[in-house]
């Protein structure tokens, strides 16, 4: 399926690069709909990869790349359920999203996240599966999960550890603070900074450049420098599920979902 | 180092310009959520612009409970 237009995302091939656009309002919250469409995408990847050399993931939403997991769906889907049933549902979701993230991580393409604005939680984790992160000057990154009594669950910690020094990972994870693109470049997360509104254009230029090289060589280089930490990823699901069964999590989710004030995204 | 008044003035100028609010309608003790009509995502946008402008890093937890320009200026001043 070379062209797809879904409710949460769309893709097409432009000049040898698959452009995967996230367009679910308000800020590409990742819930069951997005997961389903991402699974459709990863199922189509072998066919797409025959005609493309790169993948660009970007957002058409003004607020940013993605605000992360759909906490409203998570809260409403698990509220009032028996704990074991709620944890089972969360585990199933996590295993499916890990399947998507692992497929993107291992894709035989050069993958580029072109991010702007809010790149939080699961959105940050989606960017982290990509080979290259190109960020708009106004991009902002955050792992806010500890505020909810959780850890990142879409593969964030193992992939952050893969790319950054552990001291920085501890700061970002344990403070739950957001940080800007200058910091992101300084710590080695973002390799290119684009002017405001220019991340997709810069990503397209980068995709065009990587298309000049022999694909098998590019795949071999990628596999050599970007191992996938499968064991840690599995462990992350276990820790997340253990934490999710605690009453503090439901309370944290309730506070976030029911917050009608101006500050739910501030710590 | 710039004075506190200078920092405060630059914050008010930047906020007025970006959120298209007349500068004369903003004052130091205003609740910036109300006077700019912004939500938390836009507040993060403002924080990012201020970090770039002043070339500082201001962790968002330092803004917990902060909603007026004067206290915001104090937090920024401490990072200059």
CSV table of C-alpha atoms in Angstrom, one decimal:
chain,number,residue,atom,x,y,z
A,1,UNK,CA,0.0,0.0,0.0
A,2,UNK,CA,2.0,2.9,-1.3
A,3,UNK,CA,-0.5,5.6,-0.3
A,4,UNK,CA,-2.6,5.5,2.8
A,5,UNK,CA,-4.9,8.1,4.4
A,6,UNK,CA,-6.2,7.1,7.8
A,7,UNK,CA,-7.8,9.0,10.7
A,8,UNK,CA,-4.6,9.3,12.7
A,9,UNK,CA,-1.9,9.2,10.1
A,10,UNK,CA,-1.2,9.0,6.4
A,11,UNK,CA,1.7,8.1,4.2
A,12,UNK,CA,2.9,8.4,0.6
A,13,UNK,CA,6.2,8.0,-1.2
A,14,UNK,CA,7.8,11.3,-2.4
A,15,UNK,CA,11.1,11.2,-4.3
A,16,UNK,CA,12.0,7.8,-2.8
A,17,UNK,CA,11.2,8.7,0.8
A,18,UNK,CA,8.1,7.5,2.6
A,19,UNK,CA,6.5,10.5,4.3
A,20,UNK,CA,4.5,9.3,7.3
A,21,UNK,CA,2.4,12.2,8.6
A,22,UNK,CA,0.8,12.2,12.0
A,23,UNK,CA,-2.4,14.2,12.0
A,24,UNK,CA,-4.6,13.2,14.9
A,25,UNK,CA,-5.9,16.2,16.9
A,26,UNK,CA,-5.1,17.8,19.2
A,27,UNK,CA,-1.4,16.6,19.3
A,28,UNK,CA,-1.1,13.1,17.9
A,29,UNK,CA,-2.0,11.3,21.2
A,30,UNK,CA,-1.1,7.7,20.7
A,31,UNK,CA,-4.1,5.4,21.5
A,32,UNK,CA,-5.7,2.4,20.0
A,33,UNK,CA,-6.6,4.1,16.7
A,34,UNK,CA,-3.0,5.4,16.1
A,35,UNK,CA,-1.6,2.0,17.1
A,36,UNK,CA,-3.9,0.2,14.7
A,37,UNK,CA,-2.8,2.5,11.8
A,38,UNK,CA,0.9,2.2,12.8
A,39,UNK,CA,0.5,-1.6,12.6
A,40,UNK,CA,-1.0,-1.2,9.1
A,41,UNK,CA,2.1,0.9,8.3
A,42,UNK,CA,4.6,-1.6,9.6
A,43,UNK,CA,2.8,-4.4,7.9
A,44,UNK,CA,3.2,-2.4,4.6
A,45,UNK,CA,6.9,-1.7,5.3
A,46,UNK,CA,8.4,-4.6,3.3
A,47,UNK,CA,6.5,-3.6,0.2
A,48,UNK,CA,7.2,0.1,0.8
A,49,UNK,CA,10.9,-0.5,1.3
A,50,UNK,CA,11.2,-2.0,-2.2
A,51,UNK,CA,10.4,1.5,-3.6
A,52,UNK,CA,12.0,3.8,-1.0
A,53,UNK,CA,15.3,4.4,0.7
A,54,UNK,CA,14.2,6.6,3.5
A,55,UNK,CA,11.3,7.2,5.9
A,56,UNK,CA,10.4,10.6,7.3
A,57,UNK,CA,8.0,10.7,10.3
A,58,UNK,CA,6.5,14.2,10.9
A,59,UNK,CA,3.4,15.8,12.3
A,60,UNK,CA,0.9,18.2,10.6
A,61,UNK,CA,-0.4,19.3,14.0
A,62,UNK,CA,0.6,22.8,15.0
A,63,UNK,CA,1.1,21.9,18.7
A,64,UNK,CA,3.9,19.5,17.9
A,65,UNK,CA,5.1,16.1,16.9
A,66,UNK,CA,3.2,14.2,19.5
A,67,UNK,CA,2.1,14.7,23.1
A,68,UNK,CA,2.6,10.9,23.8
A,69,UNK,CA,0.2,8.2,24.9
A,70,UNK,CA,-3.5,8.9,24.9
A,71,UNK,CA,-3.9,9.2,28.7
A,72,UNK,CA,-7.6,9.9,28.4
A,73,UNK,CA,-8.1,6.6,26.6
A,74,UNK,CA,-5.8,4.8,29.1
A,75,UNK,CA,-7.7,6.3,32.1
A,76,UNK,CA,-11.2,5.7,30.8
A,77,UNK,CA,-10.3,2.2,29.5
A,78,UNK,CA,-9.0,1.0,32.8
A,79,UNK,CA,-11.1,3.0,35.3
A,80,UNK,CA,-13.2,0.8,37.5
A,81,UNK,CA,-11.7,-2.5,36.0
A,82,UNK,CA,-10.4,-5.3,38.1
A,83,UNK,CA,-6.6,-4.6,38.4
A,84,UNK,CA,-5.6,-7.8,36.7
A,85,UNK,CA,-7.9,-7.1,33.8
A,86,UNK,CA,-6.6,-3.5,33.5
A,87,UNK,CA,-2.9,-4.7,33.6
A,88,UNK,CA,-3.7,-7.3,31.0
A,89,UNK,CA,-5.1,-4.7,28.7
A,90,UNK,CA,-2.2,-2.4,29.2
A,91,UNK,CA,0.3,-5.3,28.6
A,92,UNK,CA,-1.4,-6.2,25.3
A,93,UNK,CA,-1.2,-2.5,24.2
A,94,UNK,CA,2.4,-2.3,25.2
A,95,UNK,CA,3.4,-5.5,23.4
A,96,UNK,CA,1.7,-4.3,20.2
A,97,UNK,CA,3.3,-0.8,20.3
A,98,UNK,CA,6.7,-2.4,21.0
A,99,UNK,CA,6.1,-4.5,17.9
A,100,UNK,CA,5.6,-1.3,15.9
A,101,UNK,CA,8.5,0.5,17.5
A,102,UNK,CA,10.9,-2.5,17.0
A,103,UNK,CA,9.8,-2.8,13.3
A,104,UNK,CA,10.4,0.9,12.8
A,105,UNK,CA,13.8,0.7,14.6
A,106,UNK,CA,14.9,-2.2,12.4
A,107,UNK,CA,13.4,-0.9,9.1
A,108,UNK,CA,15.8,-1.4,6.1
A,109,UNK,CA,15.5,2.3,5.4
A,110,UNK,CA,17.2,5.4,6.8
A,111,UNK,CA,14.6,6.8,9.2
A,112,UNK,CA,14.3,10.4,10.1
A,113,UNK,CA,12.0,12.0,12.7
A,114,UNK,CA,11.3,15.6,11.8
A,115,UNK,CA,10.0,17.0,15.0
A,116,UNK,CA,8.6,20.3,16.2
A,117,UNK,CA,6.8,21.6,19.3
A,118,UNK,CA,5.7,19.1,21.9
A,119,UNK,CA,7.6,15.8,21.6
A,120,UNK,CA,6.6,14.2,24.8
A,121,UNK,CA,6.4,10.7,26.3
A,122,UNK,CA,5.3,8.2,23.6
A,123,UNK,CA,5.9,10.9,20.9
A,124,UNK,CA,9.5,11.2,22.1
A,125,UNK,CA,9.8,7.4,22.1
A,126,UNK,CA,8.5,7.4,18.5
A,127,UNK,CA,11.2,9.9,17.5
A,128,UNK,CA,13.9,7.8,19.3
A,129,UNK,CA,13.3,4.8,17.1
A,130,UNK,CA,14.5,6.8,14.1
A,131,UNK,CA,18.1,6.9,12.9
A,132,UNK,CA,18.2,10.7,12.8
A,133,UNK,CA,16.2,13.3,14.7
A,134,UNK,CA,15.9,16.7,13.0
A,135,UNK,CA,14.3,19.2,15.2
A,136,UNK,CA,12.6,22.5,14.7
A,137,UNK,CA,14.0,25.3,16.8
A,138,UNK,CA,10.8,25.3,18.9
A,139,UNK,CA,10.8,21.5,19.6
A,140,UNK,CA,10.6,20.5,23.2
A,141,UNK,CA,11.2,17.0,24.6
A,142,UNK,CA,10.1,15.4,27.8
A,143,UNK,CA,9.5,12.1,29.6
A,144,UNK,CA,6.8,13.1,32.0
A,145,UNK,CA,5.7,9.6,33.0
A,146,UNK,CA,7.1,9.7,36.6
A,147,UNK,CA,4.5,12.4,37.3
A,148,UNK,CA,1.9,9.7,36.8
A,149,UNK,CA,3.7,7.1,38.8
A,150,UNK,CA,4.9,5.3,35.7
A,151,UNK,CA,8.0,4.9,33.5
A,152,UNK,CA,8.0,5.5,29.8
A,153,UNK,CA,6.4,2.4,28.3
A,154,UNK,CA,7.0,2.5,24.5
A,155,UNK,CA,10.7,1.7,24.7
A,156,UNK,CA,11.9,5.1,25.8
A,157,UNK,CA,14.5,4.2,28.5
A,158,UNK,CA,16.4,1.5,26.6
A,159,UNK,CA,16.5,3.6,23.5
A,160,UNK,CA,17.5,6.8,25.4
A,161,UNK,CA,20.3,4.7,27.1
A,162,UNK,CA,21.4,3.5,23.7
A,163,UNK,CA,22.0,7.1,22.5
A,164,UNK,CA,22.9,9.1,25.6
A,165,UNK,CA,25.1,9.0,28.7
A,166,UNK,CA,23.4,7.4,31.7
A,167,UNK,CA,23.8,10.6,33.8
A,168,UNK,CA,21.8,12.6,31.4
A,169,UNK,CA,19.2,9.8,31.1
A,170,UNK,CA,18.8,9.9,34.9
A,171,UNK,CA,18.3,13.6,34.9
A,172,UNK,CA,15.7,13.6,32.2
A,173,UNK,CA,13.8,10.6,33.5
A,174,UNK,CA,14.0,11.3,37.3
A,175,UNK,CA,13.1,15.0,37.1
A,176,UNK,CA,10.5,14.6,34.3
A,177,UNK,CA,11.5,18.0,33.0
A,178,UNK,CA,11.1,19.2,29.5
A,179,UNK,CA,14.1,20.5,27.6
A,180,UNK,CA,14.6,22.5,24.4
A,181,UNK,CA,16.3,21.8,21.2
A,182,UNK,CA,19.7,23.4,22.1
A,183,UNK,CA,19.9,21.0,25.1
A,184,UNK,CA,18.8,18.1,22.9
A,185,UNK,CA,21.6,18.8,20.5
A,186,UNK,CA,24.1,19.4,23.2
A,187,UNK,CA,23.5,16.0,24.8
A,188,UNK,CA,23.6,14.3,21.4
A,189,UNK,CA,20.0,13.5,20.9
A,190,UNK,CA,19.3,15.8,18.0
A,191,UNK,CA,21.8,16.0,15.2
A,192,UNK,CA,20.3,18.8,13.1
A,193,UNK,CA,18.4,21.9,14.1
A,194,UNK,CA,16.0,23.5,11.6
A,195,UNK,CA,14.5,27.0,11.7
A,196,UNK,CA,10.9,27.3,12.9
A,197,UNK,CA,8.6,25.4,10.5
A,198,UNK,CA,11.5,24.0,8.5
A,199,UNK,CA,12.1,20.5,10.0
A,200,UNK,CA,10.3,18.7,7.2
A,201,UNK,CA,12.1,20.5,4.5
A,202,UNK,CA,15.5,19.8,6.1
A,203,UNK,CA,14.4,16.1,6.6
A,204,UNK,CA,13.6,15.9,2.9
A,205,UNK,CA,17.0,17.3,1.9
A,206,UNK,CA,18.6,14.7,4.3
A,207,UNK,CA,16.5,11.9,2.8
A,208,UNK,CA,17.6,13.0,-0.7
A,209,UNK,CA,21.3,12.8,0.4
A,210,UNK,CA,21.0,9.3,2.0
A,211,UNK,CA,19.4,8.1,-1.2
A,212,UNK,CA,22.7,8.6,-3.1
A,213,UNK,CA,24.3,5.6,-1.3
A,214,UNK,CA,24.0,1.9,-2.0
A,215,UNK,CA,21.1,0.6,0.1
A,216,UNK,CA,22.7,-2.7,1.3
A,217,UNK,CA,25.7,-0.7,2.5
A,218,UNK,CA,23.5,1.7,4.3
A,219,UNK,CA,21.5,-1.1,5.9
A,220,UNK,CA,24.8,-2.8,7.0
A,221,UNK,CA,26.1,0.5,8.5
A,222,UNK,CA,22.8,1.0,10.4
A,223,UNK,CA,22.7,-2.5,11.8
A,224,UNK,CA,26.3,-2.1,13.0
A,225,UNK,CA,25.8,1.2,14.8
A,226,UNK,CA,22.2,0.8,16.0
A,227,UNK,CA,21.6,-2.4,17.9
A,228,UNK,CA,18.1,-2.9,19.3
A,229,UNK,CA,18.1,-3.6,23.0
A,230,UNK,CA,15.4,-6.3,22.9
A,231,UNK,CA,16.0,-7.7,26.4
A,232,UNK,CA,15.8,-4.3,28.1
A,233,UNK,CA,12.7,-3.5,26.0
A,234,UNK,CA,11.0,-6.6,27.4
A,235,UNK,CA,12.0,-5.7,30.9
A,236,UNK,CA,10.5,-2.2,30.5
A,237,UNK,CA,7.1,-3.8,29.8
A,238,UNK,CA,7.4,-5.8,33.0
A,239,UNK,CA,8.3,-2.8,35.1
A,240,UNK,CA,5.6,-0.7,33.6
A,241,UNK,CA,2.9,-3.4,34.2
A,242,UNK,CA,4.1,-3.8,37.8
A,243,UNK,CA,3.8,0.0,38.4
A,244,UNK,CA,0.5,0.2,36.6
A,245,UNK,CA,-1.2,-2.0,39.1
A,246,UNK,CA,-0.6,0.5,41.9
A,247,UNK,CA,-3.5,2.8,43.0
A,248,UNK,CA,-1.3,5.9,42.7
A,249,UNK,CA,-1.3,5.5,38.9
A,250,UNK,CA,-5.1,5.7,38.6
A,251,UNK,CA,-5.0,8.8,40.8
A,252,UNK,CA,-2.3,10.4,38.7
A,253,UNK,CA,-4.2,9.7,35.5
A,254,UNK,CA,-7.4,11.0,37.0
A,255,UNK,CA,-5.7,14.2,38.0
A,256,UNK,CA,-4.3,14.7,34.5
A,257,UNK,CA,-7.5,13.9,32.6
A,258,UNK,CA,-9.8,15.9,34.9
A,259,UNK,CA,-7.4,18.9,35.0
A,260,UNK,CA,-9.3,21.8,33.4
A,261,UNK,CA,-6.8,24.4,34.4
A,262,UNK,CA,-4.2,25.9,32.1
A,263,UNK,CA,-1.3,23.7,33.3
A,264,UNK,CA,-1.7,20.0,32.7
A,265,UNK,CA,1.6,19.9,30.7
A,266,UNK,CA,3.6,21.7,33.3
A,267,UNK,CA,5.1,19.7,36.2
B,1,UNK,CA,24.5,41.0,33.8
B,2,UNK,CA,21.2,42.8,32.9
B,3,UNK,CA,19.2,44.3,35.7
B,4,UNK,CA,16.0,42.6,36.9
B,5,UNK,CA,13.9,45.5,35.4
B,6,UNK,CA,15.7,45.0,32.0
B,7,UNK,CA,15.0,41.2,32.1
B,8,UNK,CA,11.3,41.8,33.0
B,9,UNK,CA,11.0,44.3,30.2
B,10,UNK,CA,12.4,41.9,27.7
B,11,UNK,CA,10.0,39.2,28.8
B,12,UNK,CA,7.0,41.5,28.5
B,13,UNK,CA,8.2,42.7,25.0
B,14,UNK,CA,8.7,39.1,23.8
B,15,UNK,CA,5.4,37.9,25.2
B,16,UNK,CA,3.5,40.8,23.7
B,17,UNK,CA,5.1,40.4,20.4
B,18,UNK,CA,4.7,36.7,20.0
B,19,UNK,CA,1.1,36.4,21.4
B,20,UNK,CA,0.0,39.6,19.7
B,21,UNK,CA,-1.1,41.4,22.8
B,22,UNK,CA,-0.6,45.2,23.1
B,23,UNK,CA,2.6,45.7,25.2
B,24,UNK,CA,0.9,48.5,27.2
B,25,UNK,CA,-1.8,46.0,28.4
B,26,UNK,CA,0.8,43.8,30.1
B,27,UNK,CA,2.3,44.5,33.5
B,28,UNK,CA,4.7,42.7,35.8
B,29,UNK,CA,2.2,41.3,38.2
B,30,UNK,CA,-0.2,40.0,35.6
B,31,UNK,CA,-1.2,36.3,35.5
B,32,UNK,CA,0.4,35.5,32.2
B,33,UNK,CA,-2.0,32.6,31.5
B,34,UNK,CA,-4.9,35.1,31.7
B,35,UNK,CA,-3.3,38.2,30.2
B,36,UNK,CA,-1.9,36.3,27.2
B,37,UNK,CA,-4.8,33.9,27.0
B,38,UNK,CA,-2.6,30.9,26.8
B,39,UNK,CA,-2.8,27.3,28.0
B,40,UNK,CA,0.0,25.1,29.2
B,41,UNK,CA,1.3,24.1,25.8
B,42,UNK,CA,1.6,27.7,24.8
B,43,UNK,CA,3.3,28.4,28.1
B,44,UNK,CA,5.9,25.8,27.1
B,45,UNK,CA,6.2,27.6,23.8
B,46,UNK,CA,6.8,30.9,25.7
B,47,UNK,CA,9.4,29.1,27.9
B,48,UNK,CA,11.3,27.8,24.9
B,49,UNK,CA,11.3,31.3,23.3
B,50,UNK,CA,12.6,32.8,26.5
B,51,UNK,CA,15.3,30.2,26.8
B,52,UNK,CA,16.5,30.9,23.3
B,53,UNK,CA,16.2,34.7,23.8
B,54,UNK,CA,18.2,34.7,27.1
B,55,UNK,CA,20.4,31.7,26.0
B,56,UNK,CA,19.6,29.9,29.2
B,57,UNK,CA,18.2,26.6,30.3
B,58,UNK,CA,15.2,26.9,32.7
B,59,UNK,CA,13.8,23.6,33.8
B,60,UNK,CA,10.0,23.7,33.7
B,61,UNK,CA,9.8,22.5,37.3
B,62,UNK,CA,11.1,25.9,38.3
B,63,UNK,CA,7.9,27.4,36.9
B,64,UNK,CA,5.7,25.2,39.0
B,65,UNK,CA,3.1,27.5,40.5
B,66,UNK,CA,4.6,30.5,38.7
B,67,UNK,CA,2.0,32.5,36.8
B,68,UNK,CA,3.1,36.2,36.9
B,69,UNK,CA,5.7,37.9,34.8
B,70,UNK,CA,7.7,39.2,37.8
B,71,UNK,CA,8.3,35.8,39.3
B,72,UNK,CA,9.1,34.4,35.9
B,73,UNK,CA,11.7,37.2,35.5
B,74,UNK,CA,13.2,36.3,38.9
B,75,UNK,CA,13.6,32.7,37.8
B,76,UNK,CA,15.3,33.7,34.6
B,77,UNK,CA,17.5,36.3,36.3
B,78,UNK,CA,18.8,33.5,38.5
B,79,UNK,CA,20.0,31.6,35.4
B,80,UNK,CA,21.7,34.6,33.7
